[in-house]
mmCIF file of C-alpha atoms and ligand atoms in Angstrom:
data_model
loop_
_atom_site.group_PDB
_atom_site.id
_atom_site.type_symbol
_atom_site.label_atom_id
_atom_site.label_comp_id
_atom_site.label_asym_id
_atom_site.label_seq_id
_atom_site.Cartn_x
_atom_site.Cartn_y
_atom_site.Cartn_z
ATOM 1 C CA UNK A 218 0.000 0.000 0.000
ATOM 2 C CA UNK A 219 1.218 3.472 -0.837
ATOM 3 C CA UNK A 220 2.277 5.532 2.166
ATOM 4 C CA UNK A 221 -0.605 7.658 3.525
ATOM 5 C CA UNK A 222 -3.078 5.992 1.145
ATOM 6 C CA UNK A 223 -5.957 6.412 3.618
ATOM 7 C CA UNK A 224 -5.254 10.058 4.111
ATOM 8 C CA UNK A 225 -5.002 10.555 0.381
ATOM 9 C CA UNK A 226 -8.394 8.929 -0.166
ATOM 10 C CA UNK A 227 -10.191 10.593 2.710
ATOM 11 C CA UNK A 228 -8.713 14.110 2.822
ATOM 12 C CA UNK A 229 -6.876 14.895 -0.353
ATOM 13 C CA UNK A 230 -6.578 18.552 0.641
ATOM 14 C CA UNK A 231 -4.442 17.843 3.721
ATOM 15 C CA UNK A 232 -2.660 14.966 1.970
ATOM 16 C CA UNK A 233 -1.540 17.174 -0.880
ATOM 17 C CA UNK A 234 -0.310 19.886 1.492
ATOM 18 C CA UNK A 235 1.756 17.305 3.384
ATOM 19 C CA UNK A 236 3.150 16.079 0.070
ATOM 20 C CA UNK A 237 4.045 19.653 -0.870
ATOM 21 C CA UNK A 238 5.716 20.213 2.480
ATOM 22 C CA UNK A 239 7.720 17.022 2.027
ATOM 23 C CA UNK A 240 8.860 18.257 -1.370
ATOM 24 C CA UNK A 241 9.744 21.655 0.082
ATOM 25 C CA UNK A 242 11.829 19.962 2.775
ATOM 26 C CA UNK A 243 13.550 17.878 0.098
ATOM 27 C CA UNK A 244 14.235 20.648 -2.416
ATOM 28 C CA UNK A 245 15.356 23.454 -0.143
ATOM 29 C CA UNK A 246 18.376 24.071 2.024
ATOM 30 C CA UNK A 247 16.809 24.292 5.473
ATOM 31 C CA UNK A 248 18.897 26.395 7.795
ATOM 32 C CA UNK A 249 16.446 27.440 10.509
ATOM 33 C CA UNK A 250 18.671 26.801 13.503
ATOM 34 C CA UNK A 251 15.974 25.031 15.515
ATOM 35 C CA UNK A 252 14.848 22.583 12.810
ATOM 36 C CA UNK A 253 16.027 19.172 11.683
ATOM 37 C CA UNK A 254 15.017 15.988 9.825
ATOM 38 C CA UNK A 255 13.942 12.977 11.915
ATOM 39 C CA UNK A 256 14.476 9.401 10.828
ATOM 40 C CA UNK A 257 11.709 7.198 9.461
ATOM 41 C CA UNK A 258 11.805 5.199 12.694
ATOM 42 C CA UNK A 259 11.070 8.357 14.683
ATOM 43 C CA UNK A 260 8.298 9.324 12.253
ATOM 44 C CA UNK A 261 6.726 5.893 12.530
ATOM 45 C CA UNK A 262 6.686 5.944 16.337
ATOM 46 C CA UNK A 263 5.315 9.467 16.244
ATOM 47 C CA UNK A 264 2.498 8.517 13.872
ATOM 48 C CA UNK A 265 1.522 5.392 15.795
ATOM 49 C CA UNK A 266 -1.602 4.226 17.675
ATOM 50 C CA UNK A 267 -0.054 5.484 20.895
ATOM 51 C CA UNK A 268 -1.867 8.733 20.144
ATOM 52 C CA UNK A 269 -5.063 6.901 21.168
ATOM 53 C CA UNK A 270 -4.053 6.432 24.802
ATOM 54 C CA UNK A 271 -4.450 8.622 27.884
ATOM 55 C CA UNK A 272 -1.891 8.149 30.669
ATOM 56 C CA UNK A 273 -2.052 10.864 33.328
ATOM 57 C CA UNK A 274 0.520 10.179 36.000
ATOM 58 C CA UNK A 275 3.799 8.324 35.844
ATOM 59 C CA UNK A 276 4.792 4.685 35.272
ATOM 60 C CA UNK A 277 3.252 2.531 38.020
ATOM 61 C CA UNK A 278 1.139 5.451 39.304
ATOM 62 C CA UNK A 279 -1.373 6.242 36.573
ATOM 63 C CA UNK A 280 -4.908 7.495 36.931
ATOM 64 C CA UNK A 281 -6.297 5.340 34.100
ATOM 65 C CA UNK A 282 -5.937 1.621 33.427
ATOM 66 C CA UNK A 283 -4.470 -0.024 30.347
ATOM 67 C CA UNK A 284 -0.925 1.272 30.781
ATOM 68 C CA UNK A 285 0.859 -2.072 30.291
ATOM 69 C CA UNK A 286 2.727 -0.869 27.221
ATOM 70 C CA UNK A 287 2.835 2.856 27.911
ATOM 71 C CA UNK A 288 4.610 2.388 31.245
ATOM 72 C CA UNK A 289 7.325 0.372 29.539
ATOM 73 C CA UNK A 290 7.712 2.893 26.724
ATOM 74 C CA UNK A 291 7.992 5.854 29.072
ATOM 75 C CA UNK A 292 10.429 4.006 31.327
ATOM 76 C CA UNK A 293 12.644 3.161 28.352
ATOM 77 C CA UNK A 294 12.622 6.816 27.236
ATOM 78 C CA UNK A 295 13.553 7.949 30.760
ATOM 79 C CA UNK A 296 16.378 5.416 31.091
ATOM 80 C CA UNK A 297 17.814 6.388 27.692
ATOM 81 C CA UNK A 298 17.647 10.098 28.544
ATOM 82 C CA UNK A 299 19.455 9.463 31.839
ATOM 83 C CA UNK A 300 22.105 7.374 30.106
ATOM 84 C CA UNK A 301 22.670 9.812 27.244
ATOM 85 C CA UNK A 302 23.047 12.882 29.446
ATOM 86 C CA UNK A 303 24.297 11.288 32.684
ATOM 87 C CA UNK A 304 21.339 12.716 34.617
ATOM 88 C CA UNK A 305 19.968 11.511 37.977
ATOM 89 C CA UNK A 306 16.373 11.976 36.857
ATOM 90 C CA UNK A 307 14.511 12.581 33.613
ATOM 91 C CA UNK A 308 10.944 13.613 32.863
ATOM 92 C CA UNK A 309 10.021 13.005 29.220
ATOM 93 C CA UNK A 310 6.443 14.298 29.369
ATOM 94 C CA UNK A 311 6.750 18.039 28.570
ATOM 95 C CA UNK A 312 4.869 18.784 25.362
ATOM 96 C CA UNK A 313 7.718 21.009 24.248
ATOM 97 C CA UNK A 314 10.316 23.483 25.491
ATOM 98 C CA UNK A 315 7.969 26.238 26.668
ATOM 99 C CA UNK A 316 5.829 23.992 28.915
ATOM 100 C CA UNK A 317 9.029 22.376 30.210
ATOM 101 C CA UNK A 318 10.347 25.791 31.196
ATOM 102 C CA UNK A 319 7.049 26.745 32.832
ATOM 103 C CA UNK A 320 7.225 23.561 34.886
ATOM 104 C CA UNK A 321 10.642 24.595 36.191
ATOM 105 C CA UNK A 322 9.269 27.930 37.410
ATOM 106 C CA UNK A 323 6.270 26.222 38.977
ATOM 107 C CA UNK A 324 8.534 23.734 40.747
ATOM 108 C CA UNK A 325 10.773 26.314 42.391
ATOM 109 C CA UNK A 326 9.232 29.780 42.665
ATOM 110 C CA UNK A 327 6.073 31.811 43.310
ATOM 111 C CA UNK A 328 4.582 34.664 41.254
ATOM 112 C CA UNK A 329 6.461 37.867 41.996
ATOM 113 C CA UNK A 330 9.787 36.126 42.657
ATOM 114 C CA UNK A 331 12.826 37.266 40.718
ATOM 115 C CA UNK A 332 14.332 35.344 37.798
ATOM 116 C CA UNK A 333 17.336 36.255 35.703
ATOM 117 C CA UNK A 334 17.785 35.230 32.077
ATOM 118 C CA UNK A 335 19.318 36.358 28.808
ATOM 119 C CA UNK A 336 17.282 39.182 27.218
ATOM 120 C CA UNK A 337 15.231 38.129 24.194
ATOM 121 C CA UNK A 338 16.865 40.629 21.796
ATOM 122 C CA UNK A 339 20.249 39.300 22.924
ATOM 123 C CA UNK A 340 19.452 35.700 22.078
ATOM 124 C CA UNK A 341 17.384 34.594 25.067
ATOM 125 C CA UNK A 342 14.090 32.738 24.656
ATOM 126 C CA UNK A 343 10.589 34.112 25.254
ATOM 127 C CA UNK A 344 10.287 31.859 28.301
ATOM 128 C CA UNK A 345 13.427 33.295 29.895
ATOM 129 C CA UNK A 346 11.496 36.319 31.137
ATOM 130 C CA UNK A 347 10.246 38.191 28.080
ATOM 131 C CA UNK A 348 7.465 40.658 28.927
ATOM 132 C CA UNK A 349 5.127 39.068 26.370
ATOM 133 C CA UNK A 350 5.520 35.590 27.911
ATOM 134 C CA UNK A 351 3.953 34.341 31.126
ATOM 135 C CA UNK A 352 7.530 34.142 32.447
ATOM 136 C CA UNK A 353 7.752 37.914 32.199
ATOM 137 C CA UNK A 354 4.201 38.590 33.395
ATOM 138 C CA UNK A 355 4.218 36.438 36.548
ATOM 139 C CA UNK A 356 7.789 36.970 37.714
ATOM 140 C CA UNK A 357 10.036 39.905 38.397
ATOM 141 C CA UNK A 358 12.565 39.684 35.593
ATOM 142 C CA UNK A 359 16.114 40.921 35.561
ATOM 143 C CA UNK A 360 17.603 40.325 32.125
ATOM 144 C CA UNK A 361 21.315 40.146 31.416
ATOM 145 C CA UNK A 362 22.645 41.244 28.050
ATOM 146 C CA UNK A 363 25.608 40.550 25.840
ATOM 147 C CA UNK A 364 28.720 42.697 25.977
ATOM 148 C CA UNK A 365 28.350 45.615 23.580
ATOM 149 C CA UNK A 366 31.908 45.329 22.265
ATOM 150 C CA UNK A 367 32.361 41.563 21.921
ATOM 151 C CA UNK A 368 28.784 40.292 21.629
ATOM 152 C CA UNK A 369 29.753 37.701 24.257
ATOM 153 C CA UNK A 370 28.293 36.897 27.663
ATOM 154 C CA UNK A 371 30.143 38.810 30.329
ATOM 155 C CA UNK A 372 30.146 36.586 33.424
ATOM 156 C CA UNK A 373 31.471 39.418 35.626
ATOM 157 C CA UNK A 374 28.467 41.581 34.748
ATOM 158 C CA UNK A 375 26.073 38.662 35.273
ATOM 159 C CA UNK A 376 27.616 38.081 38.725
ATOM 160 C CA UNK A 377 27.189 41.760 39.647
ATOM 161 C CA UNK A 378 23.577 41.758 38.473
ATOM 162 C CA UNK A 379 22.860 38.577 40.426
ATOM 163 C CA UNK A 380 24.374 40.024 43.603
ATOM 164 C CA UNK A 381 22.299 43.159 43.206
ATOM 165 C CA UNK A 382 18.943 41.475 42.485
ATOM 166 C CA UNK A 383 19.290 38.099 44.248
ATOM 167 C CA UNK A 384 17.193 36.060 41.756
ATOM 168 C CA UNK A 385 15.683 32.786 42.916
ATOM 169 C CA UNK A 386 16.381 31.239 39.504
ATOM 170 C CA UNK A 387 19.172 31.978 37.063
ATOM 171 C CA UNK A 388 18.418 30.812 33.530
ATOM 172 C CA UNK A 389 21.337 29.964 31.256
ATOM 173 C CA UNK A 390 20.585 29.095 27.648
ATOM 174 C CA UNK A 391 19.598 30.780 24.432
ATOM 175 C CA UNK A 392 18.091 30.449 21.016
ATOM 176 C CA UNK A 393 20.514 32.718 19.166
ATOM 177 C CA UNK A 394 23.952 32.764 20.811
ATOM 178 C CA UNK A 395 26.689 31.280 18.616
ATOM 179 C CA UNK A 396 29.055 30.345 21.431
ATOM 180 C CA UNK A 397 29.379 27.705 24.122
ATOM 181 C CA UNK A 398 28.244 28.491 27.647
ATOM 182 C CA UNK A 399 30.472 28.286 30.721
ATOM 183 C CA UNK A 400 28.277 26.324 33.114
ATOM 184 C CA UNK A 401 30.895 26.310 35.855
ATOM 185 C CA UNK A 402 30.784 30.106 35.925
ATOM 186 C CA UNK A 403 26.976 30.093 35.940
ATOM 187 C CA UNK A 404 27.101 27.636 38.883
ATOM 188 C CA UNK A 405 29.446 29.944 40.790
ATOM 189 C CA UNK A 406 27.082 32.877 40.189
ATOM 190 C CA UNK A 407 24.047 30.849 41.289
ATOM 191 C CA UNK A 408 25.871 29.624 44.423
ATOM 192 C CA UNK A 409 26.968 33.149 45.307
ATOM 193 C CA UNK A 410 23.320 34.255 45.587
ATOM 194 C CA UNK A 411 21.700 30.931 46.534
ATOM 195 C CA UNK A 412 19.797 30.636 43.241
ATOM 196 C CA UNK A 413 18.599 27.574 41.384
ATOM 197 C CA UNK A 414 20.644 27.156 38.198
ATOM 198 C CA UNK A 415 18.325 26.283 35.343
ATOM 199 C CA UNK A 416 19.881 25.579 31.942
ATOM 200 C CA UNK A 417 17.744 25.554 28.806
ATOM 201 C CA UNK A 418 19.831 23.518 26.373
ATOM 202 C CA UNK A 419 17.138 23.165 23.697
ATOM 203 C CA UNK A 420 19.311 24.474 20.901
ATOM 204 C CA UNK A 421 22.502 22.595 21.676
ATOM 205 C CA UNK A 422 21.219 19.373 23.301
ATOM 206 C CA UNK A 423 22.396 17.340 20.314
ATOM 207 C CA UNK A 424 25.850 18.848 20.598
ATOM 208 C CA UNK A 425 25.941 17.941 24.296
ATOM 209 C CA UNK A 426 24.764 14.418 23.470
ATOM 210 C CA UNK A 427 27.468 14.153 20.814
ATOM 211 C CA UNK A 428 30.201 15.432 23.137
ATOM 212 C CA UNK A 429 31.016 18.630 21.218
ATOM 213 C CA UNK A 430 29.480 21.069 23.687
ATOM 214 C CA UNK A 431 30.107 21.046 27.461
ATOM 215 C CA UNK A 432 27.297 19.402 29.385
ATOM 216 C CA UNK A 433 25.254 21.514 31.795
ATOM 217 C CA UNK A 434 24.031 18.406 33.632
ATOM 218 C CA UNK A 435 26.810 18.232 36.266
ATOM 219 C CA UNK A 436 26.357 21.912 37.148
ATOM 220 C CA UNK A 437 22.668 22.720 36.819
ATOM 221 C CA UNK A 438 19.901 21.949 39.287
ATOM 222 C CA UNK A 439 17.633 21.395 36.336
ATOM 223 C CA UNK A 440 18.080 21.264 32.568
ATOM 224 C CA UNK A 441 15.317 21.628 30.006
ATOM 225 C CA UNK A 442 15.442 20.768 26.351
ATOM 226 C CA UNK A 443 13.269 20.344 23.356
ATOM 227 C CA UNK A 444 13.816 17.049 21.587
ATOM 228 C CA UNK A 445 13.512 18.210 17.982
ATOM 229 C CA UNK A 446 16.359 20.627 17.387
ATOM 230 C CA UNK A 447 19.978 19.429 17.235
ATOM 231 C CA UNK A 448 18.869 16.310 19.181
ATOM 232 C CA UNK A 449 16.943 15.255 16.051
ATOM 233 C CA UNK A 450 13.855 13.784 17.674
ATOM 234 C CA UNK A 451 10.110 14.497 17.476
ATOM 235 C CA UNK A 452 8.497 17.741 18.583
ATOM 236 C CA UNK A 453 8.671 17.383 22.351
ATOM 237 C CA UNK A 454 10.432 18.352 25.541
ATOM 238 C CA UNK A 455 12.364 16.858 28.453
ATOM 239 C CA UNK A 456 13.568 17.879 31.888
ATOM 240 C CA UNK A 457 16.684 16.484 33.540
ATOM 241 C CA UNK A 458 17.467 17.174 37.167
ATOM 242 C CA UNK A 459 19.289 16.212 40.322
ATOM 243 C CA UNK A 460 17.569 13.511 42.380
ATOM 244 C CA UNK A 461 16.679 16.020 45.126
ATOM 245 C CA UNK A 462 14.472 17.935 42.651
ATOM 246 C CA UNK A 463 12.876 14.897 40.978
ATOM 247 C CA UNK A 464 9.597 14.989 42.918
ATOM 248 C CA UNK A 465 9.106 18.737 42.492
ATOM 249 C CA UNK A 466 9.795 18.572 38.769
ATOM 250 C CA UNK A 467 7.485 15.608 38.178
ATOM 251 C CA UNK A 468 4.671 17.254 40.150
ATOM 252 C CA UNK A 469 5.143 20.503 38.250
ATOM 253 C CA UNK A 470 4.871 18.801 34.851
ATOM 254 C CA UNK A 471 1.876 16.707 35.892
ATOM 255 C CA UNK A 472 -0.496 17.770 37.383
ATOM 256 C CA UNK A 473 1.022 21.254 37.577
ATOM 257 C CA UNK A 474 1.180 22.306 33.952
ATOM 258 C CA UNK A 475 -0.016 19.440 31.790
ATOM 259 C CA UNK A 476 -2.570 16.674 31.484
ATOM 260 C CA UNK A 477 -1.877 13.346 29.837
ATOM 261 C CA UNK A 478 1.499 12.871 28.167
ATOM 262 C CA UNK A 479 1.615 12.505 24.382
ATOM 263 C CA UNK A 480 2.560 8.849 24.328
ATOM 264 C CA UNK A 481 3.283 8.754 20.593
ATOM 265 C CA UNK A 482 5.812 11.524 21.174
ATOM 266 C CA UNK A 483 7.287 9.732 24.186
ATOM 267 C CA UNK A 484 7.884 6.660 22.016
ATOM 268 C CA UNK A 485 9.436 8.769 19.282
ATOM 269 C CA UNK A 486 11.670 10.468 21.864
ATOM 270 C CA UNK A 487 12.782 7.011 23.037
ATOM 271 C CA UNK A 488 13.706 6.099 19.450
ATOM 272 C CA UNK A 489 15.563 9.384 18.903
ATOM 273 C CA UNK A 490 17.481 8.856 22.146
ATOM 274 C CA UNK A 491 18.478 5.354 20.988
ATOM 275 C CA UNK A 492 19.801 6.961 17.799
ATOM 276 C CA UNK A 493 21.657 9.615 19.807
ATOM 277 C CA UNK A 494 23.298 6.867 21.871
ATOM 278 C CA UNK A 495 24.817 5.330 18.695
ATOM 279 C CA UNK A 496 28.503 6.139 18.078
ATOM 280 C CA UNK A 497 27.552 7.689 14.713
ATOM 281 C CA UNK A 498 25.673 10.478 16.519
ATOM 282 C CA UNK A 499 29.031 11.769 17.792
ATOM 283 C CA UNK A 500 30.211 12.130 14.177
ATOM 284 C CA UNK A 501 26.964 13.882 13.309
ATOM 285 C CA UNK A 502 27.312 16.391 16.147
ATOM 286 C CA UNK A 503 30.964 17.055 15.310
ATOM 287 C CA UNK A 504 30.076 17.652 11.658
ATOM 288 C CA UNK A 505 27.329 20.147 12.640
ATOM 289 C CA UNK A 506 29.983 22.288 14.332
ATOM 290 C CA UNK A 507 32.530 21.825 11.513
ATOM 291 C CA UNK A 508 29.902 22.906 9.000
ATOM 292 C CA UNK A 509 28.919 25.954 11.040
ATOM 293 C CA UNK A 510 32.562 26.992 11.322
ATOM 294 C CA UNK A 511 33.188 26.472 7.588
ATOM 295 C CA UNK A 512 30.150 28.575 6.722
ATOM 296 C CA UNK A 513 31.152 31.256 9.233
ATOM 297 C CA UNK A 514 34.690 31.468 7.813
ATOM 298 C CA UNK A 515 33.437 31.685 4.222
ATOM 299 C CA UNK A 516 30.922 34.423 5.058
ATOM 300 C CA UNK A 517 33.483 36.368 7.075
ATOM 301 C CA UNK A 518 35.799 36.324 4.087
ATOM 302 C CA UNK A 519 33.004 37.927 2.090
ATOM 303 C CA UNK A 520 32.731 40.767 4.598
ATOM 304 C CA UNK A 521 29.807 39.529 6.695
ATOM 305 C CA UNK A 522 29.549 40.770 10.257
ATOM 306 C CA UNK A 523 29.081 37.683 12.407
ATOM 307 C CA UNK A 524 27.978 38.418 15.956
ATOM 308 C CA UNK A 525 30.832 37.345 18.275
ATOM 309 C CA UNK A 526 33.061 36.996 15.204
ATOM 310 C CA UNK A 527 32.135 33.383 14.461
ATOM 311 C CA UNK A 528 30.630 30.309 16.042
ATOM 312 C CA UNK A 529 31.522 27.314 18.131
ATOM 313 C CA UNK A 530 28.123 25.672 18.077
ATOM 314 C CA UNK A 531 25.528 25.018 15.361
ATOM 315 C CA UNK A 532 24.380 28.571 14.703
ATOM 316 C CA UNK A 533 25.400 31.849 13.139
ATOM 317 C CA UNK A 534 23.910 35.252 13.839
ATOM 318 C CA UNK A 535 24.709 37.820 11.171
ATOM 319 C CA UNK A 536 24.232 41.582 11.316
ATOM 320 C CA UNK A 537 23.461 42.719 7.765
ATOM 321 C CA UNK A 538 23.674 46.461 8.468
ATOM 322 C CA UNK A 539 26.932 46.800 6.492
ATOM 323 C CA UNK A 540 25.280 45.014 3.548
ATOM 324 C CA UNK A 541 22.531 47.657 3.379
ATOM 325 C CA UNK A 542 19.724 45.130 3.569
ATOM 326 C CA UNK A 543 17.359 44.320 6.431
ATOM 327 C CA UNK A 544 17.067 40.851 7.892
ATOM 328 C CA UNK A 545 13.530 40.442 6.596
ATOM 329 C CA UNK A 546 14.317 41.401 3.008
ATOM 330 C CA UNK A 547 17.340 39.095 3.028
ATOM 331 C CA UNK A 548 15.425 36.179 4.581
ATOM 332 C CA UNK A 549 12.597 36.461 2.046
ATOM 333 C CA UNK A 550 14.978 36.648 -0.926
ATOM 334 C CA UNK A 551 16.962 33.684 0.436
ATOM 335 C CA UNK A 552 13.757 31.668 0.815
ATOM 336 C CA UNK A 553 12.771 32.479 -2.770
ATOM 337 C CA UNK A 554 16.150 31.144 -3.847
ATOM 338 C CA UNK A 555 15.753 27.938 -1.807
ATOM 339 C CA UNK A 556 17.749 28.802 1.319
ATOM 340 C CA UNK A 557 15.424 28.919 4.330
ATOM 341 C CA UNK A 558 16.382 30.725 7.516
ATOM 342 C CA UNK A 559 14.871 33.405 9.741
ATOM 343 C CA UNK A 560 15.332 37.119 10.235
ATOM 344 C CA UNK A 561 16.512 37.849 13.734
ATOM 345 C CA UNK A 562 17.317 40.744 16.036
ATOM 346 C CA UNK A 563 20.988 41.284 16.768
ATOM 347 C CA UNK A 564 22.231 42.550 20.143
ATOM 348 C CA UNK A 565 21.524 46.283 20.571
ATOM 349 C CA UNK A 566 19.479 46.229 17.374
ATOM 350 C CA UNK A 567 18.100 49.634 16.447
ATOM 351 C CA UNK A 568 15.447 48.088 14.206
ATOM 352 C CA UNK A 569 12.120 46.544 15.292
ATOM 353 C CA UNK A 570 11.816 42.764 15.963
ATOM 354 C CA UNK A 571 9.464 42.341 12.987
ATOM 355 C CA UNK A 572 12.055 43.760 10.611
ATOM 356 C CA UNK A 573 15.380 43.505 12.415
ATOM 357 C CA UNK A 574 18.973 43.909 11.229
ATOM 358 C CA UNK A 575 20.034 40.293 11.221
ATOM 359 C CA UNK A 576 19.518 36.743 10.129
ATOM 360 C CA UNK A 577 20.049 33.530 12.101
ATOM 361 C CA UNK A 578 20.943 30.195 10.590
ATOM 362 C CA UNK A 579 22.024 26.775 11.769
ATOM 363 C CA UNK A 580 23.618 23.647 10.362
ATOM 364 C CA UNK A 581 21.754 20.813 12.132
ATOM 365 C CA UNK A 582 19.364 20.002 9.259
ATOM 366 C CA UNK A 583 21.813 20.290 6.382
ATOM 367 C CA UNK A 584 24.272 18.093 8.291
ATOM 368 C CA UNK A 585 21.530 15.476 8.693
ATOM 369 C CA UNK A 586 21.199 15.288 4.914
ATOM 370 C CA UNK A 587 24.954 14.849 4.528
ATOM 371 C CA UNK A 588 26.233 18.304 3.616
ATOM 372 C CA UNK A 589 29.835 18.902 4.558
ATOM 373 C CA UNK A 590 32.344 21.762 4.329
ATOM 374 C CA UNK A 591 32.277 21.829 0.532
ATOM 375 C CA UNK A 592 28.524 22.411 0.445
ATOM 376 C CA UNK A 593 28.946 25.176 3.056
ATOM 377 C CA UNK A 594 31.192 27.050 0.604
ATOM 378 C CA UNK A 595 28.516 26.760 -2.069
ATOM 379 C CA UNK A 596 25.879 28.053 0.370
ATOM 380 C CA UNK A 597 28.102 31.006 1.330
ATOM 381 C CA UNK A 598 28.524 31.925 -2.363
ATOM 382 C CA UNK A 599 24.790 31.708 -3.013
ATOM 383 C CA UNK A 600 23.939 33.656 0.130
ATOM 384 C CA UNK A 601 26.317 36.422 -0.861
ATOM 385 C CA UNK A 602 24.861 36.705 -4.365
ATOM 386 C CA UNK A 603 21.315 36.822 -2.972
ATOM 387 C CA UNK A 604 21.995 39.289 -0.164
ATOM 388 C CA UNK A 605 23.923 41.562 -2.560
ATOM 389 C CA UNK A 606 20.972 41.662 -5.004
ATOM 390 C CA UNK A 607 17.804 40.559 -3.182
ATOM 391 C CA UNK A 608 15.517 41.950 -5.874
ATOM 392 C CA UNK A 609 17.139 40.216 -8.841
ATOM 393 C CA UNK A 610 14.325 37.708 -9.513
ATOM 394 C CA UNK A 611 16.159 36.032 -12.369
ATOM 395 C CA UNK A 612 19.207 35.337 -10.256
ATOM 396 C CA UNK A 613 17.035 34.051 -7.367
ATOM 397 C CA UNK A 614 15.319 31.663 -9.757
ATOM 398 C CA UNK A 615 18.625 30.434 -11.153
ATOM 399 C CA UNK A 616 19.993 29.792 -7.653
ATOM 400 C CA UNK A 617 16.753 28.042 -6.638
ATOM 401 C CA UNK A 618 17.386 25.621 -9.511
ATOM 402 C CA UNK A 619 21.002 25.056 -8.491
ATOM 403 C CA UNK A 620 19.922 24.540 -4.870
ATOM 404 C CA UNK A 621 17.385 21.944 -5.996
ATOM 405 C CA UNK A 622 20.024 20.114 -8.030
ATOM 406 C CA UNK A 623 22.363 20.010 -5.054
ATOM 407 C CA UNK A 624 19.591 18.848 -2.709
ATOM 408 C CA UNK A 625 18.693 16.012 -5.095
ATOM 409 C CA UNK A 626 22.135 14.533 -4.399
ATOM 410 C CA UNK A 627 21.570 14.557 -0.624
ATOM 411 C CA UNK A 628 18.238 12.882 0.259
ATOM 412 C CA UNK A 629 17.412 13.794 3.860
ATOM 413 C CA UNK A 630 16.544 11.155 6.460
ATOM 414 C CA UNK A 631 12.846 10.416 6.864
ATOM 415 C CA UNK A 632 11.780 11.569 3.405
ATOM 416 C CA UNK A 633 10.831 9.384 0.450
HETATM 417 N N1 DSN B 453 11.365 28.704 18.100
HETATM 418 C C1 DSN B 453 12.625 28.171 18.560
HETATM 419 C C2 DSN B 453 13.772 28.700 17.793
HETATM 420 O O1 DSN B 453 13.643 28.882 16.605
HETATM 421 O O2 DSN B 453 14.830 28.902 18.357
HETATM 422 C C3 DSN B 453 12.825 28.351 20.017
HETATM 423 O O3 DSN B 453 11.807 27.720 20.711
#
């Protein structure tokens, strides 16, 4: 039987949009730093009958019967997460990164308490205290920023800020910072003021798993992650913590924030974690970083202003001010030419978030489809042509064709 035959017969409208999306994912160079391609095994677990089951509670302590298989699946996912990251305790139920982060706040603090996180325009996440997020509405937020000169975190300044404001939680982590984090320093800062150290490793979890980014697990009280970014699993979330916090974290996830876990996602997370435990995942993670560095070097040579001067993780943040084009215009032209990324604020941006000065891109997805340094040089050339002439429709069309030809040689995992 053809794949998705039932869907095709019953709802051809949705079927054909899924087909188109699959083709888009095949034909384009996907460089949104938070995206990836999952394997067929992960897709199969994710699309399984496990979606039919409700399972409030935890293995052995559920509120509904019929958990014979679900308990085993969730326990396997937990054990794999603990093994992969060397954690005392894992909770694999968060629906995604934002609910996982909310559970951390619920576990440790009360409305009105002070939290400290990286400011959103400096690469922090909405849930790290942005005013438009519940994290910024319910808590007193003190945001730290990047150094104006270097674009780097300044641990001395963060320490001073922490001493002044005495936050109950210090959040380390980002969605647009192209460097590694010094978790030992964050631990020292948290200890100095008696704060919980909470690391959101959603972006770089796969690099931690692959051993090419320091692990926050030995230093942090609690670590959150999504499972679908560099970790290359389904859309989901996880929390890892020290044994002493296990009860509080579990209670905060359920019944604190969520209802029944998405068992199909739990199974897919278990499969992705099995993949991440394979020796080949280390090569994958190392290649993500090599690719990011190769792309950064090539773009720097062409006069691009990379925030922090380069990268040592999977992502690049580029200020396009010296190229006389806004992030939005560049991102749209790049998409038209088959290179998909997002416009992004840069630190101390003078432009508005909906049309900022920069673009952000990452190498997790292209590395999954087998691109290496050579392909990064091609991407840098194309990007430069597009950003130099974003309105040249003919050139965009020509590059879109070349991009498609290149992509045809590198079939991504999970796609037919
Ligand atoms: N939306 C994600 C990102 O692109 O970084 C963060 O949750």
